[in-house]
Short mmCIF file of N, CA and C in Angstrom, two decimals:
data_model
loop_
_atom_site.label_atom_id
_atom_site.label_comp_id
_atom_site.label_asym_id
_atom_site.label_seq_id
_atom_site.Cartn_x
_atom_site.Cartn_y
_atom_site.Cartn_z
N UNK A 1 14.11 23.69 -12.55
CA UNK A 1 13.37 23.30 -11.36
C UNK A 1 13.46 21.79 -11.21
N UNK A 2 13.92 21.34 -10.06
CA UNK A 2 14.00 19.92 -9.78
C UNK A 2 12.63 19.43 -9.31
N UNK A 3 12.13 18.37 -9.94
CA UNK A 3 10.86 17.76 -9.56
C UNK A 3 11.13 16.34 -9.09
N UNK A 4 10.67 16.01 -7.89
CA UNK A 4 10.89 14.68 -7.31
C UNK A 4 9.59 14.15 -6.75
N UNK A 5 9.40 12.83 -6.83
CA UNK A 5 8.21 12.26 -6.19
C UNK A 5 8.60 11.54 -4.89
N UNK A 6 9.68 12.02 -4.27
CA UNK A 6 10.07 11.58 -2.93
C UNK A 6 9.96 12.76 -1.99
N UNK A 7 10.05 12.52 -0.70
CA UNK A 7 9.76 13.57 0.28
C UNK A 7 10.98 14.39 0.71
N UNK A 8 12.08 14.29 -0.02
CA UNK A 8 13.28 15.04 0.32
C UNK A 8 14.11 15.24 -0.94
N UNK A 9 15.13 16.10 -0.84
CA UNK A 9 16.08 16.28 -1.92
C UNK A 9 17.39 15.66 -1.43
N UNK A 10 17.84 14.58 -2.05
CA UNK A 10 19.05 13.91 -1.58
C UNK A 10 20.23 14.88 -1.44
N UNK A 11 20.86 14.85 -0.28
CA UNK A 11 22.05 15.66 -0.03
C UNK A 11 21.78 17.12 0.26
N UNK A 12 20.53 17.52 0.38
CA UNK A 12 20.19 18.93 0.62
C UNK A 12 19.34 19.07 1.86
N UNK A 13 19.59 20.14 2.61
CA UNK A 13 18.69 20.52 3.70
C UNK A 13 17.68 21.48 3.09
N UNK A 14 16.41 21.26 3.36
CA UNK A 14 15.38 22.04 2.69
C UNK A 14 14.44 22.73 3.67
N UNK A 15 13.82 23.77 3.17
CA UNK A 15 12.78 24.50 3.90
C UNK A 15 11.51 24.44 3.05
N UNK A 16 10.42 23.96 3.63
CA UNK A 16 9.15 23.86 2.89
C UNK A 16 8.53 25.24 2.73
N UNK A 17 8.10 25.54 1.51
CA UNK A 17 7.46 26.83 1.22
C UNK A 17 5.95 26.71 1.12
N UNK A 18 5.45 25.52 0.82
CA UNK A 18 4.01 25.33 0.73
C UNK A 18 3.60 24.50 -0.47
N UNK A 19 2.33 24.19 -0.50
CA UNK A 19 1.74 23.40 -1.58
C UNK A 19 1.67 24.22 -2.85
N UNK A 20 2.05 23.61 -3.94
CA UNK A 20 1.89 24.23 -5.26
C UNK A 20 1.14 23.25 -6.15
N UNK A 21 0.37 23.81 -7.09
CA UNK A 21 -0.41 22.95 -7.97
C UNK A 21 -0.62 23.62 -9.31
N UNK A 22 -0.92 22.79 -10.28
CA UNK A 22 -1.29 23.27 -11.60
C UNK A 22 -2.41 22.39 -12.09
N UNK A 23 -3.36 22.97 -12.76
CA UNK A 23 -4.50 22.19 -13.24
C UNK A 23 -4.90 22.65 -14.63
N UNK A 24 -5.51 21.73 -15.37
CA UNK A 24 -5.99 22.03 -16.71
C UNK A 24 -7.16 21.10 -17.01
N UNK A 25 -8.13 21.60 -17.75
CA UNK A 25 -9.19 20.75 -18.29
C UNK A 25 -9.00 20.75 -19.79
N UNK A 26 -8.77 19.57 -20.34
CA UNK A 26 -8.42 19.42 -21.74
C UNK A 26 -9.49 18.59 -22.44
N UNK A 27 -9.76 18.92 -23.70
CA UNK A 27 -10.71 18.12 -24.47
C UNK A 27 -10.18 17.89 -25.87
N UNK A 28 -10.73 16.91 -26.53
CA UNK A 28 -10.39 16.61 -27.91
C UNK A 28 -11.43 17.24 -28.82
N UNK A 29 -11.02 17.48 -30.08
CA UNK A 29 -11.99 18.03 -31.02
C UNK A 29 -12.97 16.94 -31.45
N UNK A 30 -14.06 17.35 -32.05
CA UNK A 30 -15.14 16.42 -32.40
C UNK A 30 -14.67 15.29 -33.30
N UNK A 31 -13.85 15.60 -34.31
CA UNK A 31 -13.39 14.57 -35.25
C UNK A 31 -12.61 13.48 -34.55
N UNK A 32 -11.69 13.87 -33.68
CA UNK A 32 -10.90 12.87 -32.96
C UNK A 32 -11.75 12.13 -31.94
N UNK A 33 -12.72 12.83 -31.34
CA UNK A 33 -13.61 12.19 -30.37
C UNK A 33 -14.47 11.13 -31.08
N UNK A 34 -14.93 11.44 -32.28
CA UNK A 34 -15.71 10.49 -33.06
C UNK A 34 -14.88 9.25 -33.39
N UNK A 35 -13.62 9.47 -33.82
CA UNK A 35 -12.74 8.34 -34.16
C UNK A 35 -12.42 7.51 -32.92
N UNK A 36 -12.30 8.15 -31.76
CA UNK A 36 -12.06 7.42 -30.52
C UNK A 36 -13.25 6.53 -30.21
N UNK A 37 -14.44 7.02 -30.45
CA UNK A 37 -15.65 6.22 -30.24
C UNK A 37 -15.67 5.01 -31.15
N UNK A 38 -15.22 5.16 -32.37
CA UNK A 38 -15.15 4.04 -33.30
C UNK A 38 -14.12 3.01 -32.82
N UNK A 39 -13.03 3.48 -32.24
CA UNK A 39 -11.97 2.59 -31.76
C UNK A 39 -12.47 1.68 -30.64
N UNK A 40 -13.43 2.16 -29.87
CA UNK A 40 -13.94 1.33 -28.77
C UNK A 40 -14.67 0.09 -29.29
N UNK A 41 -15.08 0.11 -30.54
CA UNK A 41 -15.76 -1.04 -31.12
C UNK A 41 -14.80 -2.20 -31.39
N UNK A 42 -13.54 -1.87 -31.70
CA UNK A 42 -12.58 -2.91 -32.06
C UNK A 42 -11.52 -3.14 -30.98
N UNK A 43 -11.42 -2.24 -30.03
CA UNK A 43 -10.45 -2.39 -28.95
C UNK A 43 -9.10 -1.78 -29.30
N UNK A 44 -8.24 -1.69 -28.29
CA UNK A 44 -6.90 -1.13 -28.48
C UNK A 44 -6.76 0.24 -27.87
N UNK A 45 -5.56 0.76 -27.97
CA UNK A 45 -5.26 2.07 -27.39
C UNK A 45 -5.95 3.17 -28.19
N UNK A 46 -6.50 4.12 -27.48
CA UNK A 46 -7.11 5.30 -28.11
C UNK A 46 -6.06 6.40 -28.06
N UNK A 47 -5.22 6.45 -29.09
CA UNK A 47 -4.05 7.33 -29.07
C UNK A 47 -4.41 8.80 -28.96
N UNK A 48 -5.55 9.19 -29.48
CA UNK A 48 -5.98 10.59 -29.37
C UNK A 48 -6.13 11.01 -27.91
N UNK A 49 -6.69 10.12 -27.10
CA UNK A 49 -6.86 10.42 -25.68
C UNK A 49 -5.53 10.33 -24.93
N UNK A 50 -4.69 9.38 -25.34
CA UNK A 50 -3.36 9.29 -24.74
C UNK A 50 -2.60 10.60 -24.96
N UNK A 51 -2.62 11.08 -26.19
CA UNK A 51 -1.95 12.34 -26.52
C UNK A 51 -2.56 13.50 -25.75
N UNK A 52 -3.88 13.51 -25.62
CA UNK A 52 -4.55 14.57 -24.87
C UNK A 52 -4.08 14.60 -23.43
N UNK A 53 -3.98 13.42 -22.79
CA UNK A 53 -3.57 13.36 -21.39
C UNK A 53 -2.10 13.70 -21.22
N UNK A 54 -1.25 13.32 -22.15
CA UNK A 54 0.17 13.70 -22.09
C UNK A 54 0.30 15.22 -22.14
N UNK A 55 -0.41 15.84 -23.08
CA UNK A 55 -0.38 17.30 -23.20
C UNK A 55 -0.93 17.96 -21.94
N UNK A 56 -2.01 17.43 -21.40
CA UNK A 56 -2.61 18.00 -20.19
C UNK A 56 -1.65 17.89 -19.01
N UNK A 57 -0.95 16.76 -18.86
CA UNK A 57 0.04 16.62 -17.77
C UNK A 57 1.17 17.62 -17.93
N UNK A 58 1.61 17.85 -19.16
CA UNK A 58 2.69 18.83 -19.40
C UNK A 58 2.24 20.23 -19.02
N UNK A 59 1.03 20.60 -19.37
CA UNK A 59 0.50 21.93 -19.03
C UNK A 59 0.35 22.06 -17.52
N UNK A 60 -0.23 21.06 -16.88
CA UNK A 60 -0.42 21.11 -15.42
C UNK A 60 0.92 21.19 -14.71
N UNK A 61 1.91 20.43 -15.18
CA UNK A 61 3.24 20.47 -14.56
C UNK A 61 3.86 21.84 -14.71
N UNK A 62 3.76 22.44 -15.88
CA UNK A 62 4.31 23.79 -16.09
C UNK A 62 3.64 24.79 -15.17
N UNK A 63 2.35 24.71 -15.01
CA UNK A 63 1.65 25.65 -14.13
C UNK A 63 2.08 25.46 -12.67
N UNK A 64 2.30 24.21 -12.27
CA UNK A 64 2.78 23.93 -10.91
C UNK A 64 4.18 24.53 -10.73
N UNK A 65 5.06 24.33 -11.70
CA UNK A 65 6.42 24.88 -11.64
C UNK A 65 6.39 26.40 -11.60
N UNK A 66 5.53 27.01 -12.41
CA UNK A 66 5.40 28.47 -12.41
C UNK A 66 5.01 28.98 -11.02
N UNK A 67 4.08 28.30 -10.37
CA UNK A 67 3.65 28.69 -9.03
C UNK A 67 4.81 28.54 -8.04
N UNK A 68 5.58 27.46 -8.17
CA UNK A 68 6.73 27.24 -7.29
C UNK A 68 7.78 28.32 -7.49
N UNK A 69 8.01 28.71 -8.72
CA UNK A 69 8.99 29.76 -9.01
C UNK A 69 8.60 31.09 -8.39
N UNK A 70 7.30 31.40 -8.36
CA UNK A 70 6.86 32.65 -7.73
C UNK A 70 7.13 32.65 -6.23
N UNK A 71 7.24 31.46 -5.64
CA UNK A 71 7.56 31.36 -4.21
C UNK A 71 9.07 31.35 -3.97
N UNK A 72 9.86 31.33 -5.03
CA UNK A 72 11.31 31.26 -4.89
C UNK A 72 11.83 29.86 -4.62
N UNK A 73 11.12 28.86 -5.06
CA UNK A 73 11.49 27.47 -4.80
C UNK A 73 12.66 27.03 -5.68
N UNK A 74 13.43 26.09 -5.13
CA UNK A 74 14.50 25.43 -5.88
C UNK A 74 14.03 24.09 -6.43
N UNK A 75 13.01 23.52 -5.80
CA UNK A 75 12.53 22.19 -6.19
C UNK A 75 11.08 22.03 -5.74
N UNK A 76 10.44 21.02 -6.31
CA UNK A 76 9.11 20.59 -5.84
C UNK A 76 9.25 19.12 -5.51
N UNK A 77 8.92 18.77 -4.28
CA UNK A 77 9.04 17.38 -3.84
C UNK A 77 7.66 16.77 -3.67
N UNK A 78 7.66 15.45 -3.59
CA UNK A 78 6.42 14.68 -3.41
C UNK A 78 5.39 15.00 -4.50
N UNK A 79 5.87 15.12 -5.74
CA UNK A 79 5.01 15.47 -6.88
C UNK A 79 4.04 14.33 -7.16
N UNK A 80 2.79 14.69 -7.34
CA UNK A 80 1.73 13.72 -7.64
C UNK A 80 0.86 14.27 -8.77
N UNK A 81 0.18 13.36 -9.45
CA UNK A 81 -0.77 13.71 -10.50
C UNK A 81 -2.11 13.08 -10.20
N UNK A 82 -3.16 13.75 -10.60
CA UNK A 82 -4.51 13.20 -10.49
C UNK A 82 -5.27 13.58 -11.74
N UNK A 83 -6.30 12.81 -12.04
CA UNK A 83 -7.13 13.14 -13.20
C UNK A 83 -8.56 12.71 -12.93
N UNK A 84 -9.45 13.38 -13.61
CA UNK A 84 -10.87 13.07 -13.49
C UNK A 84 -11.56 13.46 -14.79
N UNK A 85 -12.57 12.71 -15.13
CA UNK A 85 -13.39 13.05 -16.28
C UNK A 85 -14.40 14.10 -15.83
N UNK A 86 -14.46 15.21 -16.56
CA UNK A 86 -15.42 16.26 -16.20
C UNK A 86 -16.64 16.26 -17.10
N UNK A 87 -16.49 15.64 -18.28
CA UNK A 87 -17.61 15.48 -19.21
C UNK A 87 -17.13 14.57 -20.33
N UNK A 88 -18.02 14.15 -21.18
CA UNK A 88 -17.65 13.28 -22.30
C UNK A 88 -16.55 13.94 -23.13
N UNK A 89 -15.40 13.29 -23.22
CA UNK A 89 -14.32 13.80 -24.07
C UNK A 89 -13.45 14.86 -23.43
N UNK A 90 -13.62 15.15 -22.13
CA UNK A 90 -12.80 16.16 -21.46
C UNK A 90 -12.34 15.62 -20.12
N UNK A 91 -11.08 15.93 -19.79
CA UNK A 91 -10.52 15.46 -18.53
C UNK A 91 -9.79 16.59 -17.83
N UNK A 92 -9.87 16.58 -16.51
CA UNK A 92 -9.08 17.49 -15.69
C UNK A 92 -7.84 16.74 -15.25
N UNK A 93 -6.70 17.39 -15.33
CA UNK A 93 -5.45 16.85 -14.81
C UNK A 93 -4.88 17.86 -13.83
N UNK A 94 -4.45 17.38 -12.67
CA UNK A 94 -3.83 18.24 -11.67
C UNK A 94 -2.46 17.67 -11.32
N UNK A 95 -1.50 18.56 -11.19
CA UNK A 95 -0.16 18.22 -10.71
C UNK A 95 0.02 19.00 -9.42
N UNK A 96 0.54 18.35 -8.37
CA UNK A 96 0.73 19.05 -7.10
C UNK A 96 1.91 18.48 -6.34
N UNK A 97 2.47 19.30 -5.47
CA UNK A 97 3.60 18.89 -4.66
C UNK A 97 3.94 19.98 -3.67
N UNK A 98 5.06 19.80 -2.98
CA UNK A 98 5.52 20.78 -1.98
C UNK A 98 6.72 21.53 -2.53
N UNK A 99 6.58 22.84 -2.61
CA UNK A 99 7.68 23.69 -3.05
C UNK A 99 8.68 23.81 -1.90
N UNK A 100 9.97 23.67 -2.21
CA UNK A 100 11.01 23.77 -1.19
C UNK A 100 12.15 24.66 -1.68
N UNK A 101 12.85 25.22 -0.71
CA UNK A 101 14.04 26.03 -0.97
C UNK A 101 15.20 25.37 -0.24
N UNK A 102 16.36 25.39 -0.86
CA UNK A 102 17.54 24.84 -0.19
C UNK A 102 18.00 25.81 0.89
N UNK A 103 18.44 25.25 2.03
CA UNK A 103 18.96 26.09 3.13
C UNK A 103 20.43 26.36 2.90
#
């Protein structure tokens, strides 16, 4: 599945099939959450949360692609990501775009 964050597929005529999205709410375990809290005292990257968000983006992207495949899409264009904190130590990540088929 071709994923693009532009509004067209270069060299292809396309037909829009509709909006597709994937979402996940991901959290860290207590031990890593505690260590992340300690890291805020000294500063720097909180790698546990970075890893959590990378994994969440991968899951959300896969779910978006799965939805596009059920529509018979060849690509998803204008792909975007969003995230929000839903509670302490948990974040929602959404991937969305327009599923298209080549003409």
